[in-house]
Coordinates of C-alpha atoms in Angstrom, one line a residue:
Chain C
X1 CA -76.9 -21.6 11.3
X2 CA -77.3 -25.0 12.9
X3 CA -78.0 -28.2 11.1
X4 CA -79.7 -31.2 12.6
X5 CA -78.4 -34.8 12.9
X6 CA -80.3 -38.0 13.7
X7 CA -77.2 -40.0 14.4
X8 CA -73.5 -40.1 14.6
X9 CA -71.7 -43.3 13.7
X10 CA -68.0 -43.5 14.7
X11 CA -65.7 -46.1 13.3
X12 CA -64.0 -48.2 16.0
X13 CA -60.6 -47.4 14.6
X14 CA -61.0 -43.6 15.1
X15 CA -62.9 -43.7 18.5
X16 CA -60.0 -42.0 20.2
X17 CA -59.4 -39.4 17.5
X18 CA -59.4 -35.7 18.2
X19 CA -62.2 -35.2 15.7
X20 CA -64.4 -37.9 17.3
X21 CA -63.9 -36.4 20.7
X22 CA -64.7 -32.9 19.5
X23 CA -67.8 -33.9 17.7
X24 CA -69.1 -36.0 20.7
X25 CA -68.4 -33.1 23.0
X26 CA -70.2 -30.5 20.8
X27 CA -73.1 -32.6 19.5
X28 CA -76.6 -32.1 21.0
X29 CA -77.3 -34.6 23.7
X30 CA -80.3 -36.1 21.9
X31 CA -78.2 -37.2 18.9
X32 CA -77.6 -41.0 19.1
X33 CA -73.9 -41.9 19.0
X34 CA -73.0 -45.4 18.0
X35 CA -69.8 -47.3 17.1
X36 CA -69.3 -49.3 13.9
X37 CA -66.6 -51.6 12.7
X38 CA -66.4 -50.1 9.1
X39 CA -67.6 -46.5 8.4
X40 CA -68.0 -47.4 4.7
X41 CA -70.8 -49.7 5.6
X42 CA -72.4 -47.1 7.8
X43 CA -72.3 -44.6 4.9
X44 CA -74.3 -46.9 2.6
X45 CA -77.9 -46.0 1.8
X46 CA -80.4 -47.2 4.4
X47 CA -82.5 -50.0 3.0
X48 CA -86.1 -49.2 2.4
X49 CA -85.6 -45.5 2.9
X50 CA -87.8 -43.4 0.6
X51 CA -85.1 -40.8 0.3
X52 CA -81.8 -42.5 1.1
X53 CA -79.7 -39.5 -0.1
X54 CA -81.6 -37.1 2.0
X55 CA -81.4 -39.4 5.0
X56 CA -77.7 -39.7 4.6
X57 CA -77.3 -36.0 5.2
X58 CA -78.6 -36.5 8.8
X59 CA -76.3 -39.4 9.6
X60 CA -72.7 -38.3 10.3
X61 CA -70.1 -41.0 9.9
X62 CA -66.7 -40.3 11.5
X63 CA -64.2 -42.6 9.8
X64 CA -60.8 -43.1 8.4
X65 CA -60.3 -42.1 4.8
X66 CA -58.7 -44.9 2.8
X67 CA -58.2 -43.0 -0.4
X68 CA -55.9 -40.0 -1.0
X69 CA -57.3 -36.7 0.2
X70 CA -55.8 -34.6 -2.5
X71 CA -56.9 -34.8 -6.1
X72 CA -57.4 -32.7 -9.2
X73 CA -60.9 -31.2 -9.4
X74 CA -63.2 -34.0 -10.6
X75 CA -65.1 -31.5 -12.8
X76 CA -61.9 -30.8 -14.7
X77 CA -61.6 -32.1 -18.2
X78 CA -59.6 -31.5 -21.4
X79 CA -62.9 -30.4 -23.0
X80 CA -63.3 -27.4 -20.6
X81 CA -61.2 -24.3 -19.9
X82 CA -60.4 -25.1 -16.3
X83 CA -59.2 -23.1 -13.3
X84 CA -56.4 -25.4 -11.9
X85 CA -58.3 -26.2 -8.7
X86 CA -57.0 -28.9 -6.4
X87 CA -59.5 -30.6 -4.1
X88 CA -58.9 -31.9 -0.6
X89 CA -61.7 -34.3 0.3
X90 CA -62.1 -34.0 4.1
X91 CA -65.8 -34.8 4.1
X92 CA -68.4 -36.3 1.8
X93 CA -72.0 -35.0 1.5
X94 CA -73.5 -32.0 3.1
X95 CA -76.4 -31.2 5.5
X96 CA -77.9 -28.7 3.0
X97 CA -80.0 -29.9 0.2
X98 CA -79.8 -28.0 -3.1
X99 CA -82.1 -29.4 -5.8
X100 CA -79.5 -29.1 -8.4
X101 CA -76.6 -30.6 -6.4
X102 CA -74.5 -33.2 -8.3
X103 CA -73.9 -35.1 -5.1
X104 CA -77.4 -36.5 -5.4
X105 CA -76.0 -38.7 -8.3
X106 CA -72.3 -38.8 -7.2
X107 CA -73.0 -40.1 -3.7
X108 CA -76.1 -42.1 -4.4
X109 CA -74.3 -45.3 -3.3
X110 CA -72.8 -43.9 -0.1
X111 CA -74.8 -40.9 1.0
X112 CA -73.9 -41.0 4.7
X113 CA -72.3 -37.7 5.7
X114 CA -68.7 -38.9 6.1
X115 CA -66.1 -36.8 7.9
X116 CA -62.6 -38.2 7.9
X117 CA -60.9 -38.4 11.3
X118 CA -57.4 -38.8 9.8
X119 CA -57.7 -35.5 7.9
X120 CA -54.2 -34.5 9.2
X121 CA -52.8 -37.0 6.7
X122 CA -53.9 -34.5 4.1
X123 CA -51.2 -32.2 5.3
X124 CA -48.6 -34.9 4.6
X125 CA -50.0 -35.2 1.0
X126 CA -49.7 -31.4 0.6
X127 CA -46.2 -31.4 1.9
X128 CA -45.3 -34.1 -0.7
X129 CA -46.9 -32.0 -3.4
X130 CA -45.0 -28.9 -2.3
X131 CA -41.7 -30.8 -2.5
X132 CA -42.6 -32.3 -5.9
X133 CA -43.8 -29.1 -7.5
X134 CA -42.2 -26.3 -5.6
X135 CA -44.1 -23.7 -7.6
X136 CA -46.2 -20.9 -6.1
X137 CA -49.8 -20.5 -6.6
X138 CA -51.6 -23.7 -5.8
X139 CA -55.2 -23.2 -4.9
X140 CA -56.6 -26.1 -2.8
X141 CA -60.2 -26.3 -1.8
X142 CA -62.3 -28.5 0.5
X143 CA -65.7 -27.6 -0.9
X144 CA -66.1 -30.1 -3.8
X145 CA -67.8 -33.1 -2.2
X146 CA -68.9 -31.2 0.9
X147 CA -69.6 -27.7 2.1
X148 CA -66.3 -26.5 3.6
X149 CA -67.9 -25.0 6.7
X150 CA -71.2 -26.9 7.3
X151 CA -70.9 -28.5 10.8
X152 CA -67.6 -26.6 11.5
X153 CA -69.1 -25.7 14.8
X154 CA -69.0 -29.5 15.6
X155 CA -65.8 -30.6 13.8
X156 CA -63.6 -27.5 14.1
X157 CA -61.6 -28.7 11.1
X158 CA -61.4 -25.2 9.7
X159 CA -59.1 -24.1 12.5
X160 CA -56.5 -26.8 11.7
X161 CA -56.7 -26.1 8.0
X162 CA -56.4 -22.3 8.3
X163 CA -53.4 -22.7 10.7
X164 CA -51.7 -25.1 8.4
X165 CA -52.1 -22.9 5.3
X166 CA -51.2 -19.8 7.2
X167 CA -47.6 -21.1 7.4
X168 CA -47.3 -21.8 3.7
X169 CA -46.8 -19.0 1.2
X170 CA -47.0 -21.3 -1.8
X171 CA -50.5 -22.6 -1.0
X172 CA -53.9 -20.9 -0.9
X173 CA -56.8 -22.6 0.9
X174 CA -60.3 -22.0 -0.5
X175 CA -63.2 -22.7 1.8
X176 CA -66.3 -22.9 -0.3
X177 CA -69.7 -22.6 1.5
X178 CA -73.3 -21.7 1.4
X179 CA -73.4 -21.2 5.2
X180 CA -72.7 -18.4 7.5
X181 CA -70.9 -20.7 9.9
X182 CA -67.8 -18.5 10.3
X183 CA -67.3 -18.3 14.1
X184 CA -64.2 -20.5 14.1
X185 CA -62.7 -18.5 11.2
X186 CA -63.0 -15.1 12.6
X187 CA -61.1 -16.2 15.7
X188 CA -57.9 -17.1 13.7
X189 CA -55.5 -15.0 11.6
X190 CA -55.2 -16.7 8.2
X191 CA -52.1 -14.6 7.3
X192 CA -53.5 -14.0 3.9
X193 CA -53.4 -17.7 2.9
X194 CA -57.1 -18.6 3.1
X195 CA -59.8 -17.4 0.8
X196 CA -63.4 -18.0 1.7
X197 CA -65.8 -18.3 -1.2
X198 CA -69.6 -18.3 -1.3
X199 CA -71.9 -19.6 -3.9
X200 CA -74.4 -16.9 -4.5
X201 CA -77.8 -17.2 -6.1
X202 CA -80.7 -14.8 -6.4
X203 CA -83.4 -14.9 -3.7
X204 CA -85.8 -16.8 -6.0
X205 CA -83.3 -19.7 -6.5
X206 CA -82.4 -19.7 -2.8
X207 CA -86.1 -20.0 -1.8
X208 CA -87.0 -22.5 -4.5
X209 CA -84.0 -24.8 -4.6
X210 CA -81.3 -24.2 -2.0
X211 CA -82.8 -25.9 1.0
X212 CA -81.4 -25.3 4.5
X213 CA -78.7 -22.9 3.2
X214 CA -78.1 -19.4 4.6
X215 CA -80.0 -16.7 2.8
X216 CA -78.0 -14.8 0.1
X217 CA -77.9 -11.7 2.3
X218 CA -76.6 -13.7 5.2
X219 CA -73.9 -15.2 3.0
X220 CA -72.8 -11.7 1.9
X221 CA -72.8 -10.5 5.5
X222 CA -70.7 -13.5 6.5
X223 CA -68.3 -12.6 3.7
X224 CA -68.0 -9.1 5.0
X225 CA -67.2 -10.4 8.4
X226 CA -64.4 -12.8 7.3
X227 CA -63.0 -10.1 5.1
X228 CA -62.7 -7.8 8.2
X229 CA -61.0 -10.7 10.0
X230 CA -58.2 -10.9 7.4
X231 CA -59.5 -13.4 4.9
X232 CA -59.8 -13.0 1.2
X233 CA -63.2 -13.6 -0.3
X234 CA -64.6 -14.8 -3.6
X235 CA -67.9 -15.7 -5.1
X236 CA -69.4 -18.4 -7.3
X237 CA -72.4 -17.5 -9.4
X238 CA -72.8 -21.2 -10.0
X239 CA -75.1 -22.7 -11.0
X240 CA -76.7 -19.9 -12.9
X241 CA -80.3 -20.9 -13.6
X242 CA -81.9 -19.2 -16.6
X243 CA -85.4 -18.9 -15.3
X244 CA -87.7 -16.1 -16.6
X245 CA -86.3 -12.9 -15.1
X246 CA -82.9 -14.5 -14.3
X247 CA -80.8 -11.8 -16.0
X248 CA -82.5 -9.0 -14.0
X249 CA -82.2 -11.0 -10.7
X250 CA -78.5 -11.9 -11.2
X251 CA -77.6 -8.4 -12.1
X252 CA -79.3 -7.1 -9.0
X253 CA -77.5 -9.7 -7.0
X254 CA -74.1 -8.5 -8.3
X255 CA -75.2 -4.9 -7.5
X256 CA -76.1 -6.0 -3.9
X257 CA -72.8 -7.8 -3.5
X258 CA -70.8 -4.7 -4.7
X259 CA -72.8 -2.5 -2.4
X260 CA -71.8 -4.7 0.6
X261 CA -68.3 -5.5 -0.5
X262 CA -66.1 -3.2 -2.6
X263 CA -65.3 -5.1 -5.9
X264 CA -61.6 -4.4 -5.4
X265 CA -61.7 -6.6 -2.2
X266 CA -63.2 -9.6 -4.1
X267 CA -60.5 -12.0 -5.2
X268 CA -62.6 -13.5 -8.0
X269 CA -66.1 -14.3 -9.2
X270 CA -66.7 -17.5 -11.1
X271 CA -69.7 -18.3 -13.3
X272 CA -71.2 -21.6 -14.3
X273 CA -74.5 -22.5 -15.9
X274 CA -76.7 -25.2 -14.5
X275 CA -75.6 -28.5 -15.8
X276 CA -77.0 -31.9 -15.1
X277 CA -76.5 -35.4 -16.5
X278 CA -79.6 -37.3 -17.4
X279 CA -79.3 -39.4 -14.2
X280 CA -78.9 -36.3 -12.0
X281 CA -81.8 -34.6 -13.7
X282 CA -84.0 -37.6 -13.0
X283 CA -83.0 -37.9 -9.4
X284 CA -83.4 -34.2 -8.8
X285 CA -86.8 -34.1 -10.3
X286 CA -87.9 -37.1 -8.3
X287 CA -86.7 -35.6 -5.1
X288 CA -88.0 -32.1 -5.8
X289 CA -91.0 -32.6 -8.1
X290 CA -92.4 -29.1 -7.5
X291 CA -89.3 -27.0 -8.1
X292 CA -89.7 -25.0 -11.3
X293 CA -86.0 -24.2 -11.3
X294 CA -85.4 -27.8 -12.3
X295 CA -87.5 -27.5 -15.5
X296 CA -85.7 -24.8 -17.3
X297 CA -84.9 -24.6 -21.0
X298 CA -82.1 -27.1 -20.8
X299 CA -81.1 -29.2 -23.7
X300 CA -78.7 -32.2 -24.1
X301 CA -75.3 -31.0 -25.0
X302 CA -72.3 -32.7 -26.7
X303 CA -70.8 -33.6 -23.3
X304 CA -73.9 -35.5 -22.2
X305 CA -75.1 -32.9 -19.8
X306 CA -78.3 -30.8 -19.9
X307 CA -77.6 -27.1 -20.0
X308 CA -79.6 -24.0 -20.9
X309 CA -79.5 -23.7 -24.7
X310 CA -76.4 -21.9 -25.8
X311 CA -77.4 -18.5 -26.9
X312 CA -79.4 -17.9 -23.7
X313 CA -76.7 -19.2 -21.5
X314 CA -73.9 -17.2 -23.2
X315 CA -76.0 -14.1 -23.2
X316 CA -76.4 -14.4 -19.4
X317 CA -72.7 -14.9 -19.0
X318 CA -72.0 -11.9 -21.1
X319 CA -74.4 -9.7 -19.3
X320 CA -73.0 -10.6 -15.9
X321 CA -69.4 -10.4 -17.0
X322 CA -70.2 -7.0 -18.4
X323 CA -71.6 -5.8 -15.1
X324 CA -68.6 -7.1 -13.2
X325 CA -66.2 -5.5 -15.7
X326 CA -67.9 -2.2 -15.3
X327 CA -67.1 -2.2 -11.6
X328 CA -64.0 -0.1 -10.9
X329 CA -61.8 -3.0 -9.7
X330 CA -62.9 -5.7 -12.2
X331 CA -62.5 -8.8 -10.0
X332 CA -61.1 -11.7 -11.9
X333 CA -63.8 -13.8 -13.6
X334 CA -63.7 -17.3 -14.9
X335 CA -66.2 -19.9 -16.2
X336 CA -66.6 -23.3 -14.7
X337 CA -67.1 -26.4 -16.9
X338 CA -67.4 -24.5 -20.2
X339 CA -65.4 -25.0 -23.3
X340 CA -62.5 -22.8 -24.5
X341 CA -64.8 -21.7 -27.3
X342 CA -67.5 -20.5 -24.9
X343 CA -64.8 -18.7 -22.9
X344 CA -63.6 -16.9 -26.0
X345 CA -67.2 -15.9 -26.9
X346 CA -67.9 -14.5 -23.4
X347 CA -64.6 -12.8 -22.6
X348 CA -63.4 -12.1 -26.1
X349 CA -60.1 -13.8 -25.5
X350 CA -58.6 -17.3 -25.3
X351 CA -58.6 -19.0 -21.9
X352 CA -55.2 -19.3 -20.2
X353 CA -53.9 -22.7 -19.3
X354 CA -55.4 -24.1 -16.0
X355 CA -52.1 -23.8 -14.1
X356 CA -51.9 -20.1 -15.0
X357 CA -55.5 -19.5 -14.1
X358 CA -55.0 -21.4 -10.9
X359 CA -52.0 -19.3 -9.9
X360 CA -53.9 -16.1 -10.7
X361 CA -56.9 -17.1 -8.6
X362 CA -54.5 -18.1 -5.8
X363 CA -53.4 -14.5 -5.9
X364 CA -49.8 -15.1 -6.7
Chain H
X1 CA -118.9 -37.9 -11.7
X2 CA -116.0 -35.9 -12.8
X3 CA -116.3 -32.3 -13.9
X4 CA -116.2 -33.4 -17.5
X5 CA -119.2 -35.5 -17.0
X6 CA -117.6 -38.9 -17.0
X7 CA -118.1 -41.3 -14.1
X8 CA -114.9 -41.5 -12.2
X9 CA -114.9 -45.3 -12.2
X10 CA -115.6 -45.4 -15.9
X11 CA -112.9 -42.9 -16.5
X12 CA -110.3 -44.9 -14.6
X13 CA -111.3 -48.1 -16.3
X14 CA -110.9 -46.4 -19.7
X15 CA -107.5 -45.1 -18.6
X16 CA -106.4 -48.6 -17.5
X17 CA -107.7 -50.1 -20.7
X18 CA -105.8 -47.6 -22.8
X19 CA -102.6 -48.1 -20.7
X20 CA -102.9 -51.9 -21.0
X21 CA -103.3 -51.8 -24.8
X22 CA -100.3 -49.5 -25.2
X23 CA -98.1 -51.2 -22.6
X24 CA -97.8 -47.9 -20.8
X25 CA -95.1 -48.2 -18.0
X26 CA -96.6 -48.7 -14.6
X27 CA -95.0 -45.5 -13.2
X28 CA -96.7 -43.4 -15.8
X29 CA -100.1 -45.1 -15.2
X30 CA -99.8 -44.4 -11.5
X31 CA -98.9 -40.8 -12.2
X32 CA -101.9 -40.5 -14.6
X33 CA -104.3 -42.1 -12.1
X34 CA -103.0 -39.8 -9.4
X35 CA -104.1 -36.7 -11.3
X36 CA -107.2 -34.7 -10.6
X37 CA -110.3 -35.9 -12.4
X38 CA -110.4 -33.2 -15.0
X39 CA -106.7 -33.7 -15.7
X40 CA -107.1 -37.5 -16.0
X41 CA -110.0 -37.0 -18.4
X42 CA -108.2 -34.3 -20.5
X43 CA -105.2 -36.5 -20.9
X44 CA -107.4 -39.5 -22.0
X45 CA -109.1 -37.4 -24.5
X46 CA -105.8 -36.5 -26.1
X47 CA -104.5 -40.0 -26.0
X48 CA -107.7 -41.4 -27.7
X49 CA -108.4 -38.6 -30.1
X50 CA -104.9 -38.6 -31.6
X51 CA -104.3 -42.3 -31.1
X52 CA -101.0 -41.5 -29.4
X53 CA -98.3 -44.2 -29.5
X54 CA -96.8 -45.1 -26.1
X55 CA -93.7 -43.0 -26.6
X56 CA -95.7 -40.1 -27.8
X57 CA -98.0 -40.3 -24.8
X58 CA -95.0 -40.5 -22.4
X59 CA -93.4 -37.5 -24.1
X60 CA -96.6 -35.5 -24.1
X61 CA -97.4 -36.3 -20.5
X62 CA -93.9 -35.2 -19.3
X63 CA -94.0 -32.0 -21.4
X64 CA -97.5 -31.1 -20.1
X65 CA -96.4 -31.6 -16.5
X66 CA -93.3 -29.6 -17.0
X67 CA -95.3 -26.8 -18.7
X68 CA -97.7 -26.7 -15.7
X69 CA -94.8 -26.6 -13.2
X70 CA -93.0 -23.8 -15.2
X71 CA -96.1 -21.7 -15.4
X72 CA -96.9 -22.2 -11.8
X73 CA -93.3 -21.0 -11.1
X74 CA -93.8 -17.9 -13.2
X75 CA -97.0 -16.9 -11.5
X76 CA -97.3 -18.5 -8.1
X77 CA -100.9 -17.5 -7.6
X78 CA -102.0 -19.3 -10.8
X79 CA -103.4 -22.7 -10.6
X80 CA -102.1 -24.1 -13.9
X81 CA -103.6 -27.5 -14.4
X82 CA -103.1 -30.1 -17.1
X83 CA -106.7 -29.7 -18.2
X84 CA -106.1 -25.9 -18.6
X85 CA -103.1 -26.5 -20.7
X86 CA -104.9 -28.9 -22.9
X87 CA -107.8 -26.5 -23.3
X88 CA -105.5 -23.8 -24.8
X89 CA -106.5 -22.7 -28.2
X90 CA -103.4 -24.0 -30.0
X91 CA -103.9 -27.5 -28.5
X92 CA -107.7 -27.5 -29.1
X93 CA -107.1 -26.6 -32.7
X94 CA -105.0 -29.8 -33.1
X95 CA -107.5 -32.0 -31.2
X96 CA -110.5 -30.7 -33.1
X97 CA -108.6 -30.7 -36.5
X98 CA -109.3 -32.8 -39.4
X99 CA -105.9 -34.1 -40.5
X100 CA -104.6 -37.6 -39.9
X101 CA -104.3 -38.7 -36.3
X102 CA -100.5 -39.5 -36.6
X103 CA -99.9 -36.1 -38.2
X104 CA -101.8 -34.3 -35.5
X105 CA -100.0 -36.4 -32.8
X106 CA -96.7 -35.1 -34.2
X107 CA -98.1 -31.6 -34.3
X108 CA -99.2 -31.9 -30.6
X109 CA -95.7 -32.9 -29.5
X110 CA -94.2 -30.0 -31.5
X111 CA -96.7 -27.5 -30.0
X112 CA -96.1 -28.8 -26.5
X113 CA -92.3 -28.5 -27.0
X114 CA -92.8 -24.9 -28.1
X115 CA -94.7 -24.2 -25.0
X116 CA -92.2 -26.0 -22.8
X117 CA -89.2 -24.2 -24.4
X118 CA -90.5 -20.8 -25.5
X119 CA -87.3 -18.9 -25.7
X120 CA -85.5 -21.7 -27.5
X121 CA -88.3 -21.8 -30.0
X122 CA -88.2 -18.1 -30.6
X123 CA -84.4 -18.1 -31.0
X124 CA -84.5 -21.0 -33.5
X125 CA -87.2 -19.2 -35.5
X126 CA -85.1 -16.0 -35.4
X127 CA -82.0 -17.9 -36.6
X128 CA -84.0 -19.7 -39.3
X129 CA -85.2 -16.3 -40.6
X130 CA -81.7 -14.9 -40.6
X131 CA -80.4 -17.9 -42.6
X132 CA -83.2 -17.6 -45.1
X133 CA -82.5 -13.9 -45.6
X134 CA -79.0 -14.7 -46.8
X135 CA -80.4 -16.3 -49.9
X136 CA -77.7 -18.9 -50.1
X137 CA -77.9 -21.1 -53.2
X138 CA -78.9 -24.8 -53.2
X139 CA -75.7 -26.7 -52.2
X140 CA -74.8 -24.4 -49.3
X141 CA -76.4 -25.3 -46.0
X142 CA -76.0 -23.6 -42.6
X143 CA -76.3 -26.3 -40.0
X144 CA -77.1 -25.1 -36.5
X145 CA -76.3 -27.3 -33.5
X146 CA -79.3 -29.5 -32.5
X147 CA -81.5 -27.5 -30.1
X148 CA -78.7 -24.9 -30.0
X149 CA -76.9 -27.2 -27.6
X150 CA -73.5 -25.8 -28.5
X151 CA -72.0 -22.7 -30.1
X152 CA -70.8 -24.6 -33.2
X153 CA -72.1 -23.4 -36.5
X154 CA -71.3 -25.6 -39.5
X155 CA -71.5 -24.6 -43.2
X156 CA -71.9 -27.5 -45.6
X157 CA -71.1 -27.2 -49.3
X158 CA -72.2 -29.9 -51.7
X159 CA -70.9 -29.5 -55.2
X160 CA -70.5 -31.5 -58.4
X161 CA -67.3 -30.4 -60.1
X162 CA -64.8 -27.6 -59.7
X163 CA -66.9 -24.9 -61.3
X164 CA -69.9 -25.6 -59.2
X165 CA -67.7 -25.7 -56.0
X166 CA -66.0 -22.3 -56.9
X167 CA -69.5 -20.7 -57.4
X168 CA -70.7 -22.0 -54.1
X169 CA -67.6 -20.9 -52.3
X170 CA -68.0 -17.4 -53.8
X171 CA -71.6 -17.3 -52.5
X172 CA -70.4 -18.2 -49.0
X173 CA -67.8 -15.5 -49.2
X174 CA -70.4 -12.9 -50.3
X175 CA -72.6 -14.0 -47.3
X176 CA -69.7 -13.7 -44.9
X177 CA -71.0 -10.8 -42.8
X178 CA -74.4 -12.5 -42.5
X179 CA -72.9 -15.8 -41.5
X180 CA -70.7 -14.2 -38.9
X181 CA -73.8 -12.6 -37.5
X182 CA -75.5 -15.9 -37.3
X183 CA -72.5 -17.4 -35.5
X184 CA -72.6 -14.5 -33.1
X185 CA -76.3 -15.0 -32.5
X186 CA -75.7 -18.6 -31.6
X187 CA -73.0 -17.3 -29.2
X188 CA -75.5 -15.2 -27.4
X189 CA -74.6 -11.9 -29.0
X190 CA -78.2 -10.6 -29.2
X191 CA -81.0 -10.1 -26.9
X192 CA -83.3 -12.9 -25.9
X193 CA -86.2 -12.0 -23.7
X194 CA -85.4 -12.3 -20.0
X195 CA -89.0 -13.2 -19.4
X196 CA -90.8 -16.2 -20.9

């Protein structure tokens, strides 16, 4: 799949970078390229734009990242049973436009689609982490503030990442995506250290809410191809949206997935219910006023987020978990941004500590 | 003329007058005036008949729009309008009723919430029936999370003196199986319709 850009802004300081050269070389000729002194300014919302966030998605800013690349997952919290995920921020924002996406709130003040030219510095951070915590089983992903593979045909970042991780037995890279942009991946041998994960939603959610993403069937097909190329694969049923008929549709989706990819070849499946802060809900409804998926039976929870009321949400988790468990291989399953109590209710056992879950999901 | 027989200019003037009197936020007034004639008129009828306060009007307006969107999402071919929702029997009964306007305004909001959150409403009713069937004595209260927003079930015991406390604790112990069942229901243990 190909995404469209209106403009590419390149920060003066990274003009000569390999990333800038690659992007200019691969970008369509009609995309305007300009140079700016400070990419942070170029990433700000355009004044007077009716949809500054949406506009930011079409404006790539190639710049130097000033902050560390590596951090703990921003969704992690002591109130949740977490998965020990570490995040590498190599880009910020995404050319796709899902109605429920938290970036609409998180990046409201700097929506320009930033890609960081000094991303190789992230490898130094990872080396420092490896020296400090020489434990196996760290799972590091790039798909938190951006889709890991969107625009990979332009940036080619995945090649450097996969090659770096291929030489490190104590690290697992997770590339999280809703695209089928896998051409760079299938040309490299990941040596078992890269896992590609897809967010999967039923057709109804995809059509209603996941704008400009690859269709669910195309995501599954892409997974099948990277699996054949030596990658591990995983799936995120997240966000699960509890619309009328959702249980039937999500169960069918799991069946379709297991028909295409044998469950024993799936590293893990995560589940997470739709959750939105009040601010995100207001932004999403303003941007997508006709999307019925954004007006479900969500209520304000103790953590200040709107979620599907608890019995319905937990019943959905239980039904999906049951279907996954009934497959012969029982891929590992975990919940995202849910409490230890919810974890116990759904899986019938206490959640393991995040470091243990992280190591398990990393496959070590 | 609108379909409801009111001249459009007169209707919009009436809406603006009502909005000015109630200090309705501009954003809501703009949304109201942007509706189709029948929808504008139906909303004005509700506002005037039940003498809605500003907060009630805003809540009702939001709920009605969300109900319409949800119902359009369920059956894409249906043209669910605000006027059609306000013409439903349960809403007409409130509008044509004889109780006090404030009482009927509250009933309207409750009814709209039930239409907006149908499975939540049914689940809360189901849990309330389960709790009632336990026959717990006065002094023992099962407190469910507000709008079932968490899986935490609380049992409150209010007693005066040790004897009374012991009696109430015994009654809770006797109801143990039923209470466990209620906690399991809050935790999603039982079937909720997959359809609305």
